[in-house]
Coordinates of C-alpha atoms in Angstrom, one line a residue:
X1 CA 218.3 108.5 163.3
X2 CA 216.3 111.8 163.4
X3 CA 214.6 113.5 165.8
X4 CA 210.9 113.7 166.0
X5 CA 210.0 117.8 165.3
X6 CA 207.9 119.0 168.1
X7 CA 205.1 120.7 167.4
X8 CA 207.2 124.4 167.7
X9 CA 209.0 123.2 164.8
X10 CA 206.5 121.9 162.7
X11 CA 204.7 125.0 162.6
X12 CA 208.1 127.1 162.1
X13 CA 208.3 125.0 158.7
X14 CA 205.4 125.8 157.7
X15 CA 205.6 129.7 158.4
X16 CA 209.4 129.8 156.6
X17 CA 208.8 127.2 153.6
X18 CA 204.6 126.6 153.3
X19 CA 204.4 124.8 150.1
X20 CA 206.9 122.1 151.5
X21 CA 204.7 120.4 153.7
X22 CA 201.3 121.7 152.4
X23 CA 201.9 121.2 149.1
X24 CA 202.1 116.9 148.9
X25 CA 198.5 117.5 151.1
X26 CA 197.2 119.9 148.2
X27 CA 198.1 117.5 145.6
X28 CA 196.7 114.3 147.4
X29 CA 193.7 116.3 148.0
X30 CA 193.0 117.4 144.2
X31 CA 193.6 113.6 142.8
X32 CA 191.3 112.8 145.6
X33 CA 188.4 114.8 144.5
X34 CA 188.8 113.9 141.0
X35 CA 189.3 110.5 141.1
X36 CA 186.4 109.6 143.4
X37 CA 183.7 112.2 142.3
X38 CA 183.8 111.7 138.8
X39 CA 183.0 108.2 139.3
X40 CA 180.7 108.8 141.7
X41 CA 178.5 111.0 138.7
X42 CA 178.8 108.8 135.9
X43 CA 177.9 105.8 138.2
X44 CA 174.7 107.4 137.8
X45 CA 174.2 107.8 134.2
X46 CA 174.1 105.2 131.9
X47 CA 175.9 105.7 128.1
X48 CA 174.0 102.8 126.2
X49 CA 171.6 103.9 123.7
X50 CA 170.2 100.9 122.7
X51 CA 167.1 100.3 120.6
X52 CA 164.1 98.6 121.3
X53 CA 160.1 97.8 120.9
X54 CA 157.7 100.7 122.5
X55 CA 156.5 100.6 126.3
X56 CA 153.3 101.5 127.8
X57 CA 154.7 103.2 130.7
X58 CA 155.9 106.9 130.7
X59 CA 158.9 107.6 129.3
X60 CA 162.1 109.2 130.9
X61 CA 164.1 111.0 127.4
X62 CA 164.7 113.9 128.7
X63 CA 168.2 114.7 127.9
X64 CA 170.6 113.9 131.5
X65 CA 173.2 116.5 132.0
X66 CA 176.2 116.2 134.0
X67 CA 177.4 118.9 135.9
X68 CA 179.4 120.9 133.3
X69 CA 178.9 118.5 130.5
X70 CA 178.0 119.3 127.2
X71 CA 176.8 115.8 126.3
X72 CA 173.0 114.7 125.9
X73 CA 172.3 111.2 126.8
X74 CA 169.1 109.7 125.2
X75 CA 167.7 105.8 126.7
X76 CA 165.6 105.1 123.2
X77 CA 164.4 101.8 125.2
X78 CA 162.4 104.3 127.3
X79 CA 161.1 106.4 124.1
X80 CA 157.6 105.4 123.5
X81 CA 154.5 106.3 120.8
X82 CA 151.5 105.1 122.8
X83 CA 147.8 106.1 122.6
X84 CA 147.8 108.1 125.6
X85 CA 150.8 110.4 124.3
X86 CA 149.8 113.7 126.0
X87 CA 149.4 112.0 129.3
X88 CA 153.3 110.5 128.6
X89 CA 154.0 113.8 127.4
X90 CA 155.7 112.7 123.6
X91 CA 156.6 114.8 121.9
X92 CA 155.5 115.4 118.3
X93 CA 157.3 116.5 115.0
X94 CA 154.9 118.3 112.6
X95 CA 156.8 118.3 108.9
X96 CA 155.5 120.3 106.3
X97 CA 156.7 121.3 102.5
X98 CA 156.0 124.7 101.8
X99 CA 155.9 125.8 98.2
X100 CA 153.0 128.3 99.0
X101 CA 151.5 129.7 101.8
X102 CA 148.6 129.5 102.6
X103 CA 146.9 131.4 105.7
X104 CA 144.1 129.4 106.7
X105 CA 146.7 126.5 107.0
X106 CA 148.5 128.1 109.9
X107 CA 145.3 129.4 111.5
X108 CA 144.2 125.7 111.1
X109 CA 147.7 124.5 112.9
X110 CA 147.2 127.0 115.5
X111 CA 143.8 125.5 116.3
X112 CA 145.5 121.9 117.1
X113 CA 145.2 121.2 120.7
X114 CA 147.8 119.2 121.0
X115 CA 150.1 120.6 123.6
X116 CA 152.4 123.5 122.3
X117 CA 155.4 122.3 124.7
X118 CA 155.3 119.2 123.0
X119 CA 155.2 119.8 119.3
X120 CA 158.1 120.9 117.1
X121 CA 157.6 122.3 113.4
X122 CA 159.5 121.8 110.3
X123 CA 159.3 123.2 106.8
X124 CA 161.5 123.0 103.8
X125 CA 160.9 125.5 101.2
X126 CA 161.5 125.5 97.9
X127 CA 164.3 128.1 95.9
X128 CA 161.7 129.7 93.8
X129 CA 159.6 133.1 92.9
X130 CA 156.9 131.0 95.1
X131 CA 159.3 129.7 97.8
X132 CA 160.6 133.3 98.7
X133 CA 157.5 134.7 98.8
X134 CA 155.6 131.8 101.3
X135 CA 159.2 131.7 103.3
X136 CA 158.8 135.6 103.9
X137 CA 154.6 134.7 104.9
X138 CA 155.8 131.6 107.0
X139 CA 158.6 133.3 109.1
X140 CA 156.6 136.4 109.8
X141 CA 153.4 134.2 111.1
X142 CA 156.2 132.4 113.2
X143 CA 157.6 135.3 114.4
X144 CA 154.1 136.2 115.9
X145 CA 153.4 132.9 117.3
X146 CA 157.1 132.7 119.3
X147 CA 157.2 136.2 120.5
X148 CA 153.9 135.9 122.3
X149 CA 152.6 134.2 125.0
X150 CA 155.4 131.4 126.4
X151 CA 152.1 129.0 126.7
X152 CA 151.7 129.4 122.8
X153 CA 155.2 128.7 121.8
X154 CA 156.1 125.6 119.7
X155 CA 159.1 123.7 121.4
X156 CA 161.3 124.3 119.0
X157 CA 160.4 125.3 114.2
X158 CA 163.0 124.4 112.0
X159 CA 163.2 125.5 108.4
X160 CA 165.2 124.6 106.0
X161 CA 165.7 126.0 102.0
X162 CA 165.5 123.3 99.4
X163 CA 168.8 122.1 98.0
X164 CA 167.1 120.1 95.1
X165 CA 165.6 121.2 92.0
X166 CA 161.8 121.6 92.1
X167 CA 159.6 122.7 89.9
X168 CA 158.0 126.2 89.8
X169 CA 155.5 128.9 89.1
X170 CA 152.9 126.0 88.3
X171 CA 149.2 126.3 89.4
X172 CA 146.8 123.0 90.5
X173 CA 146.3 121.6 87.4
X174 CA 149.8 121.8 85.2
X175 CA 151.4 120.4 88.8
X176 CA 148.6 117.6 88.4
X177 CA 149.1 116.8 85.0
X178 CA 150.6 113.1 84.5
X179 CA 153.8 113.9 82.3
X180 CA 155.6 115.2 85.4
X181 CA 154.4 113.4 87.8
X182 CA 157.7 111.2 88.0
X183 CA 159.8 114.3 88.2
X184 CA 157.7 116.1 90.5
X185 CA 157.2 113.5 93.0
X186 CA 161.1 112.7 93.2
X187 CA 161.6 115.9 94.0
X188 CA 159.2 116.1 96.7
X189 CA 160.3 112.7 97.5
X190 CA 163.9 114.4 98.5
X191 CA 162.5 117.3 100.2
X192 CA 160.8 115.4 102.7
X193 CA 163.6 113.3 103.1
X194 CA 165.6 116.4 103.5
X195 CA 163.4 117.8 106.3
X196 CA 162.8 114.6 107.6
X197 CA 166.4 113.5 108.2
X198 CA 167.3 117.2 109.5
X199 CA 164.6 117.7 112.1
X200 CA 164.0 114.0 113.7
X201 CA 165.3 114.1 117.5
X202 CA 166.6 111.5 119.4
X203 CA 163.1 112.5 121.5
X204 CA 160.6 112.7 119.0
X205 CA 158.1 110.1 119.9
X206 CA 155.6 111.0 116.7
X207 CA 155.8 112.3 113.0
X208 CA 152.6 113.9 111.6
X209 CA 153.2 114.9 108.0
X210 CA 150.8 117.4 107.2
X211 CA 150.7 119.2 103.7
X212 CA 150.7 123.2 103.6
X213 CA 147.4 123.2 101.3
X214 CA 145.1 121.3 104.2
X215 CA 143.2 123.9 105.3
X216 CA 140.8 122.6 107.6
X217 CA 141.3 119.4 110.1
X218 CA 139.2 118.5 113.4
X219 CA 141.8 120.7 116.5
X220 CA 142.1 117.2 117.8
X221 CA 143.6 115.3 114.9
X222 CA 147.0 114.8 116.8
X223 CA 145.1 112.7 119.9
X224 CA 142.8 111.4 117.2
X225 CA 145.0 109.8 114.7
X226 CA 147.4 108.4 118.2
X227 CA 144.3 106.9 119.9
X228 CA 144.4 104.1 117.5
X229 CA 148.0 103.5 117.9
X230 CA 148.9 102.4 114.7
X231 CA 153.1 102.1 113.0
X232 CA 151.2 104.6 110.1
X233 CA 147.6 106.0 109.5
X234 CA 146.2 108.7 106.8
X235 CA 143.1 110.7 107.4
X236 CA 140.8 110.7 104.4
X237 CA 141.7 114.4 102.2
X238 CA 138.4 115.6 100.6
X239 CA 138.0 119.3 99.2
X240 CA 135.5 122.0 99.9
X241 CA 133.4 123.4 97.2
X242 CA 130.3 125.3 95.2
X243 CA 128.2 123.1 94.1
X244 CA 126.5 125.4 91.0
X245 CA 124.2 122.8 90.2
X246 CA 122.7 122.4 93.3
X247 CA 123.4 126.0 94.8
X248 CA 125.2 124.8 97.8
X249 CA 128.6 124.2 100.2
X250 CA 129.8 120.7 99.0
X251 CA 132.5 118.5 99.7
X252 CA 134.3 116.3 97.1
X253 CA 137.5 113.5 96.9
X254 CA 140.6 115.2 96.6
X255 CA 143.7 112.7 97.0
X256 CA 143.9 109.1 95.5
X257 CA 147.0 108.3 96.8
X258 CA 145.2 106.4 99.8
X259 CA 144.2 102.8 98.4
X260 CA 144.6 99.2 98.8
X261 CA 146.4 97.2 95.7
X262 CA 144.3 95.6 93.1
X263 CA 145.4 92.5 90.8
X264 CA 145.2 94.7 88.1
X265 CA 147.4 96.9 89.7
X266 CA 150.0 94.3 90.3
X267 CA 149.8 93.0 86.2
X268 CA 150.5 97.0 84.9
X269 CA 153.8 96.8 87.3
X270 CA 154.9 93.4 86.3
X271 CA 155.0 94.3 83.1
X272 CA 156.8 97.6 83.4
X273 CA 160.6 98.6 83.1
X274 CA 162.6 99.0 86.0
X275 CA 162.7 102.4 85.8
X276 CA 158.8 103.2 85.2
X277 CA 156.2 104.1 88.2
X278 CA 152.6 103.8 88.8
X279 CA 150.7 107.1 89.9
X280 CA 147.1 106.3 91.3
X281 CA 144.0 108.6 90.1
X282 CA 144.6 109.0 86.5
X283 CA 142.4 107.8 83.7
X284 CA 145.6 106.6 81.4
X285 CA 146.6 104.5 83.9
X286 CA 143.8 102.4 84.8
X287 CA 144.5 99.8 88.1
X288 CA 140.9 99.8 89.9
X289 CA 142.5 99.8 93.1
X290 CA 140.3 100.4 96.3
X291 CA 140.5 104.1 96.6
X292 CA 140.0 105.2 100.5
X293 CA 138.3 108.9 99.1
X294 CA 135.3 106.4 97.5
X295 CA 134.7 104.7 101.0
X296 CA 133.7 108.3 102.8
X297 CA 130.3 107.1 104.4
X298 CA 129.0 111.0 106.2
X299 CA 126.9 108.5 108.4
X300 CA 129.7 106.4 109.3
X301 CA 131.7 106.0 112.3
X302 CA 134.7 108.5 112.0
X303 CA 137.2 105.5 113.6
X304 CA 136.3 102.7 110.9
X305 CA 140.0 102.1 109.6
X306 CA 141.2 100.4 106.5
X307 CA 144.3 98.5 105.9
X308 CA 146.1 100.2 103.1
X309 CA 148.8 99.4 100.5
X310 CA 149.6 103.3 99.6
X311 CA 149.3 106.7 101.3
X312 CA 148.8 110.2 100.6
X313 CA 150.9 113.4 102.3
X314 CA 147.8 114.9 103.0
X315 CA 147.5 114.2 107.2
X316 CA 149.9 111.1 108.4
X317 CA 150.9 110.4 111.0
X318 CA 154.0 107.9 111.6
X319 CA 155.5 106.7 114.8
X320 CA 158.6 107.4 114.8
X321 CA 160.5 104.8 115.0
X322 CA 159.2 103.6 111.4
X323 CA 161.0 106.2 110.0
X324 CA 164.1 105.3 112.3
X325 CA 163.9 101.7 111.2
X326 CA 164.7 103.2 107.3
X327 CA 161.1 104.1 106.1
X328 CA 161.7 107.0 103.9
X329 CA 160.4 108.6 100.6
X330 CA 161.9 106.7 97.5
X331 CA 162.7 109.2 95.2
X332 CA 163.4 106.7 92.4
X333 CA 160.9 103.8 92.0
X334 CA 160.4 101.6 94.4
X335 CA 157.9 98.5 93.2
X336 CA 157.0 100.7 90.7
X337 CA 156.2 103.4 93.6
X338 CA 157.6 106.6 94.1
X339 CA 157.4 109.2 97.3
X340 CA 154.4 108.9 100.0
X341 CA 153.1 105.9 98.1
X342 CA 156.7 104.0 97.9
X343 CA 157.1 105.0 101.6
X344 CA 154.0 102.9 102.6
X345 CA 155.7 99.8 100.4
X346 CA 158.7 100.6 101.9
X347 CA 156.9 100.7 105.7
X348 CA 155.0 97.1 104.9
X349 CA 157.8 95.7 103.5
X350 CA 159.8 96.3 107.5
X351 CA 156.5 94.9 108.2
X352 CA 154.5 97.4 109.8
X353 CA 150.8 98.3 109.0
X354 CA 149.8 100.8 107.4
X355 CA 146.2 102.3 108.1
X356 CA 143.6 104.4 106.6
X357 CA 140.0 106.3 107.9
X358 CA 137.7 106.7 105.3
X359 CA 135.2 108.8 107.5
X360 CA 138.0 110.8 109.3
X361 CA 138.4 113.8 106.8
X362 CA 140.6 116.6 106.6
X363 CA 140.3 119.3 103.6
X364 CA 142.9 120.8 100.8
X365 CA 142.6 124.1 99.5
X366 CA 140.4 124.7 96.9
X367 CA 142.3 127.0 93.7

């Protein structure tokens, strides 16, 4: 048996061989600090993403960072789109296709009051003559906007170029016309799918689609349109004009995309081919649907709402989680639908309603 070492020899040891006896503490030390730390953190954190219905209390999605970690962790069961949505601070994703600038649409977007730290932008523009042309417009007016002030900054602007063919160089009325309606519409319907798919955050709370012709909207049609708290709602898109007649400012219908369905309606798509698609406002194809731009009452109250079967692009605004729950833009027909009105089938058909105001109105650009 050995003798004990005194305290003279002990530290001898250490002065002649040091990593001998510290180097079993070093190691013990190390698995220590590793072992019971790290499990200490993540104790806090939970990794279940997990969806669910929306709350009415304010929501906790901002992204939780360990110490080091490069991973985002997002609770969607705390993710809510509620009427007070400023006061819960959700945030907002404002999609837009671009196939022409237009200036008095960003001045109008710069006039929405919604707060800046909680909206995003997104455009998708088109490869054309036109496309190049409003990209070069867009990023410069951006550019302004996100070098200023940090108060007026967007929270974050996404664009992204078209991958899909679209159709160019066309003014109001050839875009209008009802021969390429089928083609056109497809192709939208895959740009906004495109933009949709690309710029959706786990923490996007709201979806207002907003068309780059709408000129003119009330600066509060964010809270507006979330005050009545509804899966999807359109505002009512009229058109600013001369009235030469009369000699005055006047204000006319501009989309027919907004309507409830009609029997007649339903008899035109049961006796259509598969492949064939019903497009609302033209003379050729008569369904007397309910249109919501022929329910505008300038005396009325600017909340009335209307159920409604199909929407426009104009001004909509979708909680998010409809569009999570597989509520896109059928780019092929869908019930003999195709694009914003086959994504309001599409939303009723996952059962959620769908929502239009006749007296709320926003305005397109008048060519």
């Amino acid at each position: 048996m050995q003798p004990a070492i005194n305290k003279t020899q002990f530290f001898r040891q250490i002065r002649k061989k040091p990593l001998i006896v510290l180097g079993p503490l070093l190691i013990i030390a190390v698995i220590y600090y590793l072992f019971f730390s790290s499990s200490k953190q993540n104790s806090k954190y939970s990794y279940k993403v997990k969806k669910a219905g929306f709350f009415d209390r304010r929501p906790d999605v901002i992204p939780r960072n360990l110490p080091g970690d490069h991973i985002s962790h997002y609770d969607l069961n705390k993710l809510a789109s509620t009427p007070m949505a400023v006061y819960n601070k959700e945030k907002v994703l404002i999609l837009t296709p671009v196939s022409r600038f237009y200036d008095d649409y960003w001045v109008n977007l710069l006039k929405l009051t919604y707060p800046r730290e909680l909206l995003e932008l997104g455009f998708i523009v088109p490869r054309t003559k036109d496309g190049d042309l409003a990209l070069k417009k867009l990023e410069k007016a951006i550019k302004q906007v996100q070098t200023g002030k940090k108060e007026n900054r967007f929270s974050k602007i996404t664009i992204l170029r078209q991958d899909t063919d679209s159709l160019s160089n066309q003014n109001e009325k050839q875009r209008h016309a009802l021969k390429v309606q089928k083609d056109r519409r497809a192709n939208m319907a895959l740009a906004r799918n495109s933009l949709l798919f690309s710029a959706i955050g786990p923490y996007t709370s709201w979806v207002l689609w907003l068309d780059s012709d709408i000129v003119e909207s009330p600066p509060t049609l964010i809270q507006d349109l979330v005050s009545h708290d509804k899966p999807v709602i359109s505002a009512n898109c009229y058109q600013r004009y001369y009235d030469e007649e009369n000699k005055k400012e006047a204000i006319r219908p501009y989309d027919f995309n907004n309507w409830v369905e009609s029997e007649e309606g339903l008899k035109i798509a049961a006796q259509m081919s598969d492949d064939e698609i019903i497009v609302e406002g033209y003379s050729e194809i008569a369904t007397y649907r309910a249109l919501m731009a022929h329910f505008y009452d300038d005396k009325g109250d600017v909340n009335t709402e209307m159920e409604l079967d199909g929407v426009g692009g104009a001004a909509v605004l979708v909680k998010a989680d409809v569009h999570r729950d597989g509520a896109m833009f059928p780019s092929f027909p869908f019930y003999h639908l195709i694009e914003t009105e086959g994504f309001a089938k599409m939303a009723k058909r996952l059962g959620y309603q769908v929502i239009g105001l006749p007296n709320y109105l926003v305005y397109h650009y008048n060519e």
